[in-house]
Each structure stands twice: as structure tokens, then as C-alpha cells.
Coordinates of C-alpha atoms and ligand atoms in Angstrom, one line a residue:
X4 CA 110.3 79.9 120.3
X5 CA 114.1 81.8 118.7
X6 CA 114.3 85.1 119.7
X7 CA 113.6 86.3 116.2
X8 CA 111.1 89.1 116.8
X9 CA 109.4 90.4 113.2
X10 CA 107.3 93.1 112.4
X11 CA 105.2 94.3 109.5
X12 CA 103.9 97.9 109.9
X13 CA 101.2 99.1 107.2
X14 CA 100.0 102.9 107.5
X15 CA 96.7 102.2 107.0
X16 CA 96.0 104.4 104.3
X17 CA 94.9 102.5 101.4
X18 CA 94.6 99.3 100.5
X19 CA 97.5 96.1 100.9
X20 CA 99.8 96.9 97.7
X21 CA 101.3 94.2 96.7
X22 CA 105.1 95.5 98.0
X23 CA 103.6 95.9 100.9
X24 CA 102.2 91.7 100.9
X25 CA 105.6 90.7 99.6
X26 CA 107.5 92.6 103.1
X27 CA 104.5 91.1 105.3
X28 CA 105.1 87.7 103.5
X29 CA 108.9 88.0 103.7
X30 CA 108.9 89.0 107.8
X31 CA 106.2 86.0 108.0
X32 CA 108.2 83.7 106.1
X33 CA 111.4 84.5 108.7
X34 CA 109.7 84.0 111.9
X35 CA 107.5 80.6 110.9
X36 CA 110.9 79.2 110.2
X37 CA 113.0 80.3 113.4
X38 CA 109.9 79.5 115.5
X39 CA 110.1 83.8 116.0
X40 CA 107.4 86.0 116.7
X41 CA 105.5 87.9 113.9
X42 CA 104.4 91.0 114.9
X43 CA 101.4 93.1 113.1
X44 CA 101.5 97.2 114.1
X45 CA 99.2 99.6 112.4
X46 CA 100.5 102.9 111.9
X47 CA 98.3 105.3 111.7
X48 CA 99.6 107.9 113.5
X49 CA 99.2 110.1 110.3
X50 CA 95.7 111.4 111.7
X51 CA 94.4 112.7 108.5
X52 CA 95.1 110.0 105.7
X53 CA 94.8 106.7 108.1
X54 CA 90.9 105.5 107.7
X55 CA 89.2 102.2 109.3
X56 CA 88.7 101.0 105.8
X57 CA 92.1 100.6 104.7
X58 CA 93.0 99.4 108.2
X59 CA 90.4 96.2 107.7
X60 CA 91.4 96.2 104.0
X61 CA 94.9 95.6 104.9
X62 CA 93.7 92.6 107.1
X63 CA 91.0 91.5 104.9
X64 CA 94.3 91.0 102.4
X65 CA 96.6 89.6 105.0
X66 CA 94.1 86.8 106.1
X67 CA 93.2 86.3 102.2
X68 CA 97.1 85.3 101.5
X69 CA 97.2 83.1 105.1
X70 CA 99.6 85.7 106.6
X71 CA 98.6 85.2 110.2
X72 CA 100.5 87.5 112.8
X73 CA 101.2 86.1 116.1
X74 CA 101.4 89.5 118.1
X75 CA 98.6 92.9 117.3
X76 CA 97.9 94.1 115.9
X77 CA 98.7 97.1 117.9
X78 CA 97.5 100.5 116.6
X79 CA 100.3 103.6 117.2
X80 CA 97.5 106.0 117.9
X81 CA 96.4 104.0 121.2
X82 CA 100.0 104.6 122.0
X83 CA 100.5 108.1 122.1
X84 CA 101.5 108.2 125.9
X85 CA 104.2 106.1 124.8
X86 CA 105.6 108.5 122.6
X87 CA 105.1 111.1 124.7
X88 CA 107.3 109.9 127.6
X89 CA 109.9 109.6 124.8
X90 CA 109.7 112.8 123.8
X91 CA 110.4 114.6 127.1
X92 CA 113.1 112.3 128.0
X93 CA 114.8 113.3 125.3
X94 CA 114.1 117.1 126.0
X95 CA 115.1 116.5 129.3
X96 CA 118.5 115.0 128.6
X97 CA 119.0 118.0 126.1
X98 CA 119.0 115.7 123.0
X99 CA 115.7 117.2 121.7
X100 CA 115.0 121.2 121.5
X101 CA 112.0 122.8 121.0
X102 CA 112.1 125.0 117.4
X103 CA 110.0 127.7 117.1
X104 CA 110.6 128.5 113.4
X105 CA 107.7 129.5 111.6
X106 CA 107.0 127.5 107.9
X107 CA 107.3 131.0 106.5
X108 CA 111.3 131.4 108.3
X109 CA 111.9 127.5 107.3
X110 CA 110.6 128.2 103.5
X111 CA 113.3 131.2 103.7
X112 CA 115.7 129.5 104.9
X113 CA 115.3 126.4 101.9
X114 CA 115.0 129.1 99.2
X115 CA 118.4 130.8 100.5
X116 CA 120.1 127.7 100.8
X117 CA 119.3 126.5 97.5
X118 CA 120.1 129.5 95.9
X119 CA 123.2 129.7 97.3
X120 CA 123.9 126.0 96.0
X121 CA 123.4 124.5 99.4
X122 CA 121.7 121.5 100.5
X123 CA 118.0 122.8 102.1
X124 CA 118.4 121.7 105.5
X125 CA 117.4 123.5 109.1
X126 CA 120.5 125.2 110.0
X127 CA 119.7 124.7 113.8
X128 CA 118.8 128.2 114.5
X129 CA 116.6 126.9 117.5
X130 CA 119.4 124.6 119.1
X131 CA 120.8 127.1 121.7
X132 CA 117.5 128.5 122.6
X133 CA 116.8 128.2 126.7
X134 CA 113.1 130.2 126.9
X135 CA 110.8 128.3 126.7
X136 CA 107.9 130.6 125.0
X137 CA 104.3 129.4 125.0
X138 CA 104.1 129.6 120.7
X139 CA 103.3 126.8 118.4
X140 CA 106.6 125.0 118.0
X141 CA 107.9 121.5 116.8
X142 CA 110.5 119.3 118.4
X143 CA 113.3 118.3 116.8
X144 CA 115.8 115.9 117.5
X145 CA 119.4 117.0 117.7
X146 CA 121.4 115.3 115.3
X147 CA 124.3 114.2 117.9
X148 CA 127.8 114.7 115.8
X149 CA 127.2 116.4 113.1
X150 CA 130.8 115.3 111.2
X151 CA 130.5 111.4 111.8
X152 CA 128.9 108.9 110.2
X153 CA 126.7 106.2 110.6
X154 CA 127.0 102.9 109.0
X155 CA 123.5 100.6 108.1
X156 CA 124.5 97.3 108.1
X157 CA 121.9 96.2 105.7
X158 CA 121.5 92.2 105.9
X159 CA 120.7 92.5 102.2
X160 CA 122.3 95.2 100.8
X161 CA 125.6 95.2 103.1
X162 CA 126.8 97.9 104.9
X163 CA 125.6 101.2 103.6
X164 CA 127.6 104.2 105.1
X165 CA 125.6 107.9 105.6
X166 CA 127.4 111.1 106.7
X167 CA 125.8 112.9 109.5
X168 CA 126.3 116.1 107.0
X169 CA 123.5 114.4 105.0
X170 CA 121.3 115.1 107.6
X171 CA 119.6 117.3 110.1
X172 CA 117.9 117.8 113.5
X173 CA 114.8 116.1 112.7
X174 CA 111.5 116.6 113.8
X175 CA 110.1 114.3 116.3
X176 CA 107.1 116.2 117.0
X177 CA 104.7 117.9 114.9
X178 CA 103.2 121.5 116.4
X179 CA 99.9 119.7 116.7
X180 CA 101.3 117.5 119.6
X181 CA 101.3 114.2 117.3
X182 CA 104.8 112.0 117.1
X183 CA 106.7 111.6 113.6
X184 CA 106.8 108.5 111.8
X185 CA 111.0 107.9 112.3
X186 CA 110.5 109.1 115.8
X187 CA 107.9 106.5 117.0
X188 CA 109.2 103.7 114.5
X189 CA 112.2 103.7 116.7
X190 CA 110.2 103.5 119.7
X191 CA 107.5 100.6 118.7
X192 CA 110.6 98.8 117.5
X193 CA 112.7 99.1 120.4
X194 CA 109.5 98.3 123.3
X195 CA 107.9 95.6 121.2
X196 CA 111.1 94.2 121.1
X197 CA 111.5 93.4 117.5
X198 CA 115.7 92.2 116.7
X199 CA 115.0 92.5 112.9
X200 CA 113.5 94.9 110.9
X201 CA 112.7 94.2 107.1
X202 CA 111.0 96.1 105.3
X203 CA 110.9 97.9 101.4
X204 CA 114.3 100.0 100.5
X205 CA 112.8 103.0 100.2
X206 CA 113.2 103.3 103.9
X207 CA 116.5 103.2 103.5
X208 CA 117.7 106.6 103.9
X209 CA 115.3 106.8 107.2
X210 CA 117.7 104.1 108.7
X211 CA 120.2 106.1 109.6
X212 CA 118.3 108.5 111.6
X213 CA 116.5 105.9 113.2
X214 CA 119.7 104.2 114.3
X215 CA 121.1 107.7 116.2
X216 CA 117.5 107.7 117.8
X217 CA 118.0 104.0 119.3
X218 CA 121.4 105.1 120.8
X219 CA 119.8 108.2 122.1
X220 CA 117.0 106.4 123.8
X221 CA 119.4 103.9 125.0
X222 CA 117.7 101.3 122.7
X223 CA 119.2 98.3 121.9
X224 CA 119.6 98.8 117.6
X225 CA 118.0 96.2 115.8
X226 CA 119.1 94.2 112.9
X227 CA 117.8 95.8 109.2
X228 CA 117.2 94.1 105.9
X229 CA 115.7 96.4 103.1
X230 CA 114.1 94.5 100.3
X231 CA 114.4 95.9 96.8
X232 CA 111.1 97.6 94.7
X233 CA 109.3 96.2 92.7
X234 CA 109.3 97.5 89.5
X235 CA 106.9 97.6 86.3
X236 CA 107.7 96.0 82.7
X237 CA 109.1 99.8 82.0
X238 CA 111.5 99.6 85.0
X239 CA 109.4 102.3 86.6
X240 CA 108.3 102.1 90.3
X241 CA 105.2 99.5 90.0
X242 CA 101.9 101.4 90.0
X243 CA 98.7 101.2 88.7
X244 CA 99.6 102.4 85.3
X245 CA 101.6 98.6 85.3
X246 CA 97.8 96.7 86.4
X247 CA 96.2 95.9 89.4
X248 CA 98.4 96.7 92.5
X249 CA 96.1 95.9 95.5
X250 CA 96.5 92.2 96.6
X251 CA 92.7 91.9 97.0
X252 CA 92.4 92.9 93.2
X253 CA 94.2 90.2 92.1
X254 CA 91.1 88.0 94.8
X255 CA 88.8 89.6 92.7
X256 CA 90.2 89.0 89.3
X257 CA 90.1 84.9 89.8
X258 CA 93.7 84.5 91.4
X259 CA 94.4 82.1 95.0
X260 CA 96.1 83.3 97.6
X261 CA 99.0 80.4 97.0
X262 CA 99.6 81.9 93.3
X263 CA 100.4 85.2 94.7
X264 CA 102.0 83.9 97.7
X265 CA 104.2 82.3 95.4
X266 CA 104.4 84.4 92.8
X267 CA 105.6 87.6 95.0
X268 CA 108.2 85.6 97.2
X269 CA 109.8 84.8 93.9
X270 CA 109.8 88.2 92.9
X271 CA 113.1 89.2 94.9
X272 CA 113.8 85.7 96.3
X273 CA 115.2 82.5 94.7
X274 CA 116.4 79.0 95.4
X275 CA 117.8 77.6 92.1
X276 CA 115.8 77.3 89.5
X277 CA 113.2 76.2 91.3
X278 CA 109.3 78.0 90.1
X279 CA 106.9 76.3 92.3
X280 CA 107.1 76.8 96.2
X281 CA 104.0 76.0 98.3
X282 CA 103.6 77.9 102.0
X283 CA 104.9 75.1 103.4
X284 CA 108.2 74.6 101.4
X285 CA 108.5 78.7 102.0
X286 CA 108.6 78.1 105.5
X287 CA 110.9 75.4 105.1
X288 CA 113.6 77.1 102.1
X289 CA 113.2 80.5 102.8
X290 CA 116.2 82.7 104.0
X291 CA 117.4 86.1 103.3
X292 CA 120.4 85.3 101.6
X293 CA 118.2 84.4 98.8
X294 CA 117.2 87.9 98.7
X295 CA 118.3 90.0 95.6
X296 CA 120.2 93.0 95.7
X297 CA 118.3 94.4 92.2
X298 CA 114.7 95.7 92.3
X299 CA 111.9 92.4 90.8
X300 CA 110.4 93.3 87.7
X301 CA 106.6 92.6 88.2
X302 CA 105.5 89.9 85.7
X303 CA 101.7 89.9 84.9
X304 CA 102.1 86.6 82.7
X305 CA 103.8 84.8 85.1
X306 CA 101.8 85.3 87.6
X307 CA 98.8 83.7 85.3
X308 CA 100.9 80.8 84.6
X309 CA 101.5 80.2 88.6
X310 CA 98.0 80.7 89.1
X311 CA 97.2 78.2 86.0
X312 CA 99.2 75.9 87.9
X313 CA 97.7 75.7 91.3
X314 CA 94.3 75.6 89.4
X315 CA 95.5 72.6 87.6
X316 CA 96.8 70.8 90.5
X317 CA 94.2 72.2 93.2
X318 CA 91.5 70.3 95.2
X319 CA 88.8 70.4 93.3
X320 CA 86.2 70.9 96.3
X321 CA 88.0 73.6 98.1
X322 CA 87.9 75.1 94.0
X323 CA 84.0 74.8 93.7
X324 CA 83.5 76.8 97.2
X325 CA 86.0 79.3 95.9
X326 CA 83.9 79.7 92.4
X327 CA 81.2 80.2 93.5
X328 CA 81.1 84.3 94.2
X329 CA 82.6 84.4 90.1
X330 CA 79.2 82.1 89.2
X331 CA 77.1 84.1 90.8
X332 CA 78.8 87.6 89.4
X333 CA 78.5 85.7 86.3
X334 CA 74.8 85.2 86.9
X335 CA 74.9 81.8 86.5
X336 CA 72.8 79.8 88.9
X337 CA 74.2 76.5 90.5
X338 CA 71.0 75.0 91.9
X339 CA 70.1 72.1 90.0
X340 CA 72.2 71.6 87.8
X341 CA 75.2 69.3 87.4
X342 CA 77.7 69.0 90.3
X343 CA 79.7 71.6 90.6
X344 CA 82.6 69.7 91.7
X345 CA 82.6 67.6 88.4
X346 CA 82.1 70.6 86.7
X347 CA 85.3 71.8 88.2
X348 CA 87.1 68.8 87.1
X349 CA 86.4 69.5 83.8
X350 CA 87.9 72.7 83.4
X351 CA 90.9 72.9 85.5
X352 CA 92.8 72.2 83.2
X353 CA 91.4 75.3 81.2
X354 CA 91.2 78.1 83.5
X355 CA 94.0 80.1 84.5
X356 CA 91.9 82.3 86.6
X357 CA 88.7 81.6 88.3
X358 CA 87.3 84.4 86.5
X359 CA 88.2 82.3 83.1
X360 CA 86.6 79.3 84.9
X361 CA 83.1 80.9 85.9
X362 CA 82.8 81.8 82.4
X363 CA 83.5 78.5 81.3
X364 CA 80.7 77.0 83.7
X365 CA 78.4 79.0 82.4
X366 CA 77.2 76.8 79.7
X367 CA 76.4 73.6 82.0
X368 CA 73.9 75.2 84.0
X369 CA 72.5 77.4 80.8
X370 CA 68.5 76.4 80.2
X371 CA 69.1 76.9 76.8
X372 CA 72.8 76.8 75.5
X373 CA 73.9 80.3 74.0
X374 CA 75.0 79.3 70.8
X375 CA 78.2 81.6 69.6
X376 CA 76.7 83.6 66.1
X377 CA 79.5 82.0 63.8
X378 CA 79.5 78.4 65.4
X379 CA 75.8 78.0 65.1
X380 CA 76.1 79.3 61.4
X381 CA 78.6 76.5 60.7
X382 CA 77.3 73.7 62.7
X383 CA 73.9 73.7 63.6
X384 CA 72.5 73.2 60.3
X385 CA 71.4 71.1 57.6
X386 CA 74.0 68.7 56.9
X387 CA 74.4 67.4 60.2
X388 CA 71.2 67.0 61.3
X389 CA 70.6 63.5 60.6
X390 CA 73.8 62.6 62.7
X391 CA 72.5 64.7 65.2
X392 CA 69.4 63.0 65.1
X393 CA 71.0 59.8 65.3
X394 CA 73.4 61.1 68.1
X395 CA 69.8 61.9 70.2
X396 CA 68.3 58.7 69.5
X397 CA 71.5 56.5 70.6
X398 CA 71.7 58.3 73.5
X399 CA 68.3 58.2 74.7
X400 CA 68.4 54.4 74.8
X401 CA 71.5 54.3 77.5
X402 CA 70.3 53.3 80.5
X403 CA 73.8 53.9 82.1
X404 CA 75.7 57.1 81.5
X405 CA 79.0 56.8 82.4
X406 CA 82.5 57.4 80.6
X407 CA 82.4 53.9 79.2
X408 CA 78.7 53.7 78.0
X409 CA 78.8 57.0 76.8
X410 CA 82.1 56.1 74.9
X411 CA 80.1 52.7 73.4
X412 CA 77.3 55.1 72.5
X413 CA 79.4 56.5 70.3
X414 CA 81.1 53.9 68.3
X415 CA 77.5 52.9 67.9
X416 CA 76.6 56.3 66.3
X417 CA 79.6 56.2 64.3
X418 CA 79.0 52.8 62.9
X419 CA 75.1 53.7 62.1
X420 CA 76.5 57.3 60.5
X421 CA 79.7 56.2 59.3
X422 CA 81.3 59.0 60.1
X423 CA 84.4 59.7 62.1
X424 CA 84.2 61.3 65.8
X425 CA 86.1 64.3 64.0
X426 CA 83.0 64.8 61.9
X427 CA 80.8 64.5 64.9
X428 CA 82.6 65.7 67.8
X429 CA 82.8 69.7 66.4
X430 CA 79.1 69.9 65.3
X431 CA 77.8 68.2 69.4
X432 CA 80.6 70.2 71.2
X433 CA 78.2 73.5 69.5
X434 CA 74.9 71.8 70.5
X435 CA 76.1 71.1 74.0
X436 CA 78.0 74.0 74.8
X437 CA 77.2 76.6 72.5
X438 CA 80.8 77.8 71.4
X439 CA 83.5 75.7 69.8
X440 CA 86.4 75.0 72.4
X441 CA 85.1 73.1 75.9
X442 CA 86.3 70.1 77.8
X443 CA 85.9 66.6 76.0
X444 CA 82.4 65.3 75.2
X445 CA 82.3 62.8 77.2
X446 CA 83.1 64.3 80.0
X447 CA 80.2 67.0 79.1
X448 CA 77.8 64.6 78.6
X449 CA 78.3 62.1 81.8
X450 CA 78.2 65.7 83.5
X451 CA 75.2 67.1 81.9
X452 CA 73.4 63.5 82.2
X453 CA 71.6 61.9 79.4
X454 CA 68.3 64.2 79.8
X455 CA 69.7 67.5 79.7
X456 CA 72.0 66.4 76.8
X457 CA 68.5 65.1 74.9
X458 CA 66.7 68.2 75.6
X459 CA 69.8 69.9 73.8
X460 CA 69.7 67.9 70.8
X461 CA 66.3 67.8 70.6
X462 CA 66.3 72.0 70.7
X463 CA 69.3 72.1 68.1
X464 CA 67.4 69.9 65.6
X465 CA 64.3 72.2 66.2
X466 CA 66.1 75.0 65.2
X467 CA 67.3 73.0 62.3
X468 CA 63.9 72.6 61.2
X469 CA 62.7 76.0 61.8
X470 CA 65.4 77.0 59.3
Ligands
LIG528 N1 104.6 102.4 108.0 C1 105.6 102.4 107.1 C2 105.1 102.2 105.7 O1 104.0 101.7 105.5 C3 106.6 101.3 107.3 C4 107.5 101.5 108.3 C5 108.6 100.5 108.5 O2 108.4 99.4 108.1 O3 109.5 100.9 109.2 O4 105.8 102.6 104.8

């Protein structure tokens, strides 16, 4: 084990975005490969917006992409006691004040500084206050010299300096009694030990304040690396208006876990040229100095090629298992019909999602084939119903129905027909399947088996007749 101590830190109050997934993959990514410790903290400390449903949706969508932590997780609000302690030794060593500054007085105060052209910040009224009245009051944390500076040194973004006039005393306790997010960030970072912090940019400007806390505390300051946005096509801060944002939307829309793993580590990260990284080569090649400085742009049609690709090239029985919630939203029954696995087979190289590939199932396990209105016009009719015929009749004689039988069959039907597979192949593909693009007919009909492939001929030259 390194000393490299990680943490991601959802507030449970939604579902796992997928900026979110790419920080947790990120910190996961770091600490598999320095043998470091990945720590998973929930922080729900925000009473009123934090619910047990996003809390087991966050880890529903962490176990989904194989993001295991190897510490928590630990939940802020069992922690309270903590933060607490903090608090008053703070107070105690005068580096915290109690401000008894009514919302009305604070509004006041912003509106007056604003209209006099001055940045809205509290102006420390309650600072050199000693009583100690019994009134609803906050605690804020007195910003310790006010004309310095304090410099981030960002391992991403390099060193990022912020003026101390920028800021103010900030509160590190609400008048309800609960802790602020900055203040017991600090804290949970510092006692769980964590040396690096990475996490979206947008905490950026937090950094700063959170560094002057650590030195207050007499923390150890860690080591910070904010990763850039992600951004939609427009260049706008990702959101729903750019598609599905919740990592266990993209589960439901027919994506694996290793297309998004991949597809969101490339999305701020790169090694060359190189597209294609499975979990393990992550763990392997991943480093921060392959972090961007720039905000991704989030690419829906690259992420549908990625997931194309590990359809393509995925195990087809761990792909059958997988499909089989889509067949079953797609009403189609499994239960005896072909084998799903060679039913897989056949369309992996067709199906970008598994969404795509449920629908694509569909017709092998079809009673009766649907036939598509325009394909059946065209093809179940007239003048190919004596090659049909001839088609049924060839290949109810096989005893065998393999690849190389079926394929024999068929220069037999071509040589009693005369015709050309092109004149046969389009017309069968209907009767079999119903539409007019599937896999090859072979493989349909060694998958199918001879008697379900009769029974379909024989109901397609019915039809033909009832015409
Ligand atoms: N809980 C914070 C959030 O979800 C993250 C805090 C952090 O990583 O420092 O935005």
C-alpha cells in the first residue's frame, strides 16, 4: 500500500451525473495504480435536499461502472460530533466568532455594498463582539490576514493565486447548529487522512478557503487537482438539455459499464492517440499529467461507437445475461426458443446498444414473424413463391443443419431454381425475419433450426395463397 489516500464525496442529492462518475473514476483510477486507498464519503450534511434514494442511486451507479471503494462509505451526518469539536476549538482559539447578524441586516448590508459599487461581502461587524447573547446566530470563520494571499497549487491547473480581499469570514456554522460544506470538507479530509483531493473545478474557488481552514486547524494541507467540466455540443455546462446525464441512464439505454468507463476517462484524459482503454490498461496508463487543462466536450456519438465496440468484441455469454432485462422490456420471451447465446452471436456485430440488440432478437423468438408493411408488399408474393416453395422443400429433407449443410442446401435450391442467392437471399431474409436488414441466412437458419424455419415458409406461402 503507497500513502496515496483518495476520496470521492457525492452529496447525495440526486442521482450519479456523469461529472460526478468521471471524478470517482479518476480518484479510483489514481489509487488502483499507487496501491493507495480509495475512500467513498457521503455528504449529506445538507439535511433537507440529501435523500436515501440518491444515496443508494449513487452506489447502485458506482457498483454498475466496477468503481469499488476500499474505505466507507462514511456518511458526514453520523459525524456531527466531529464537527462540533472543530467548531469550538476554533471559537476557543479566537479564530471563529459568533455573528449575530440577522438575514434582514446581511441583505442591507449586500444591497449597500453593491450600490455603492462594492463587492457584497460581510464587513465583519460581529468580529470584535465579546457577549455572548443567547439569539440565533451563525459562526463564522475569521478570515486570518485579510491583505495576503493564498496560492492553490492545482496539480492540473498549476498554481492559481487568490487574494484574501476576495474573500470573507465564512460561515462554518449554520444558526440551526448544522456544519458548512467548506467547513467540514476540511475536516473529513484532514481526519480520514486523504493527501490528494481531486475533484470537478468548480470547486475551485472553495480551495482557498479550505486551505486557511487546514492551517487554522493545524491540518496538514493536502495535495489538490481540479478536473475541468464537461461541457455540451453548445459549449454550455452539460445538462439534461445535452441527453441523458445520470450514469444509470446510459444502463438503461443499452450501454456497459466499460463503454462509459472508457468513454468518460477519455473525456479530459489522453495517452496518444490511443481510443480504446479497458479497466485494466486504465489502471495501468492512467496519470494526472494526462489530464487536460480545457473543459471535454461531451460526445453522444462517440460514446455509441465505444459502446459498438465492446459489443462487437464482448463475451458473448456475459452479453446474453446482460440482454436479458431489454428482451423482457421488449416483451419478447426467451423460453424455447433458440439459444440466446447464438442469437447474440449473430448480432454483435449489429448492435451498438443492447437496446438496438433486444430489438433485433425479437424476431427469433416471434411465433409468427412480424412482417414490415412494405417488405411483405415486395417480397412475399407471387413471383417468388415457387422458389420459396422449393426453398421449404430442400430444406425439409436435411437431416443435418449446420453452416455447411445449410450452405449445400442452397446451391441445391439454386441449381433446381436457377436463380442466383441475390434473387433468393432478400425474398427468405423477409420470410424469416420479417424486415429486410438481419444477420446472414445461414446463420438465421442454423439458429432458428430446420423446423421453425419450415413452419415460416410454410406460413409465408399460405399467405401467398390467400392473396
Ligand atoms: N460534495 C461535494 C459535491 O458533491 C464535493 C466536495 C468535494 O469533492 O470536495 O460537489
Amino acid at each position: 500500500m503507497s500513502e496515496l489516500r483518495v476520496r470521492f464525496a457525492p452529496s447525495p442529492t440526486g442521482y450519479l451525473h456523469i461529472g460526478g462518475a468521471r471524478t470517482a473514476l479518476f480518484n479510483y483510477l489514481l489509487a488502483k495504480k499507487e496501491q493507495g486507498t480509495f475512500v467513498l464519503r457521503i455528504e449529506d450534511t445538507d439535511l433537507a435536499r440529501s435523500t436515501e434514494e440518491s444515496v443508494q442511486a449513487i452506489l447502485d451507479a458506482m457498483e454498475w461502472l466496477g468503481l469499488r471503494c476500499d474505505e466507507g462509505p462514511y456518511y458526514q451526518t453520523e459525524r456531527f460530533g466531529l464537527y462540533q469539536q472543530k467548531v469550538m476549538q476554533l471559537l476557543n482559539e479566537g479564530k471563529a466568532y459568533r455573528c449575530y447578524c440577522t438575514p434582514e441586516e446581511l441583505d442591507a448590508k449586500r444591497q449597500l455594498a453593491m450600490e455603492q459599487g462594492r463587492k457584497p461581502k460581510y464587513d465583519g461587524t460581529c468580529r470584535k463582539r465579546i457577549d455572548h447573547p443567547d439569539a440565533p446566530h451563525v459562526i463564522r470563520f475569521k478570515l486570518p490576514n485579510p491583505e495576503g494571499e493564498t496560492v492553490v497549487a492545482d496539480q492540473i491547473k498549476g498554481a492559481v493565486t487568490f487574494r484574501h480581499e476576495e474573500l470573507d469570514d465564512l460561515i462554518i456554522q449554520r444558526s440551526d447548529g448544522t456544519p458548512t460544506y467548506n467547513f467540514v470538507v476540511v475536516v473529513d479530509d484532514a481526519e480520514m487522512g486523504i493527501t490528494l483531493v481531486i475533484r470537478g473545478d468548480d470547486h475551485l474557488n472553495n480551495t482557498p478557503r479550505q486551505i486557511l481552514l487546514y492551517q487554522a486547524l493545524g491540518y496538514q494541507v493536502p495535495l489538490f487537482a481540479h478536473v475541468p467540466m464537461i461541457l455540451g455540443s453548445d459549449k454550455k455546462r452539460l445538462s439534461k438539455r445535452h441527453g441523458a446525464t445520470s450514469v444509470m441512464a446510459y444502463k438503461e439505454l443499452g450501454y456497459l459499464p466499460e463503454a462509459l468507463v472508457n468513454y468518460l476517462v477519455r473525456l479530459g484524459w489522453s495517452l496518444g492517440d490511443e481510443e480504446i482503454f479497458s479497466m485494466t490498461d486504465l489502471i495501468e496508463k492512467f496519470s494526472l499529467e494526462g489530464v487536460g487543462r480545457s473543459a471535454g466536450v461531451f460526445n453522444p456519438e462517440k460514446l455509441l461507437w465505444l459502446n459498438s465496440h465492446y459489443i462487437k468484441t464482448g463475451d458473448p455469454d456475459r452479453l446474453a445475461d446482460l440482454l436479458l432485462p431489454f428482451l423482457a422490456a421488449a416483451e419478447v420471451s426467451v423460453d424455447g426458443g433458440p439459444e440466446l447465446v447464438e442469437v447474440v452471436k449473430s448480432l454483435q456485430e449489429r448492435s451498438a446498444t443492447l437496446v438496438e440488440m433486444a430489438a433485433g432478437a425479437a424476431f427469433y423468438y416471434r411465433d409468427e414473424v412480424l412482417f414490415d408493411e412494405a417488405a411483405q408488399a415486395k417480397f412475399i408474393t407471387a413471383e417468388h413463391q415457387s422458389m420459396l416453395m422449393t426453398v421449404r422443400e430442400v430444406l425439409a429433407q436435411q437431416r443435418d443443419f449446420d453452416h455447411d449443410t445449410i450452405e449445400k442446401a442452397f446451391a441445391k435450391v439454386m441449381e433446381i431454381t436457377g436463380l442466383k442467392f441475390g434473387k433468393i437471399g432478400q425474398p427468405l431474409r423477409v420470410v424469416l425475419t420479417g424486415g429486410t436488414a438481419s444477420p446472414g441466412i445461414y446463420d438465421i437458419l442454423q439458429i432458428i433450426g430446420k423446423e421453425r424455419a419450415v413452419k415460416r415458409l410454410e406460413r409465408a406461402i399460405a399467405l401467398i395463397n390467400n392473396c
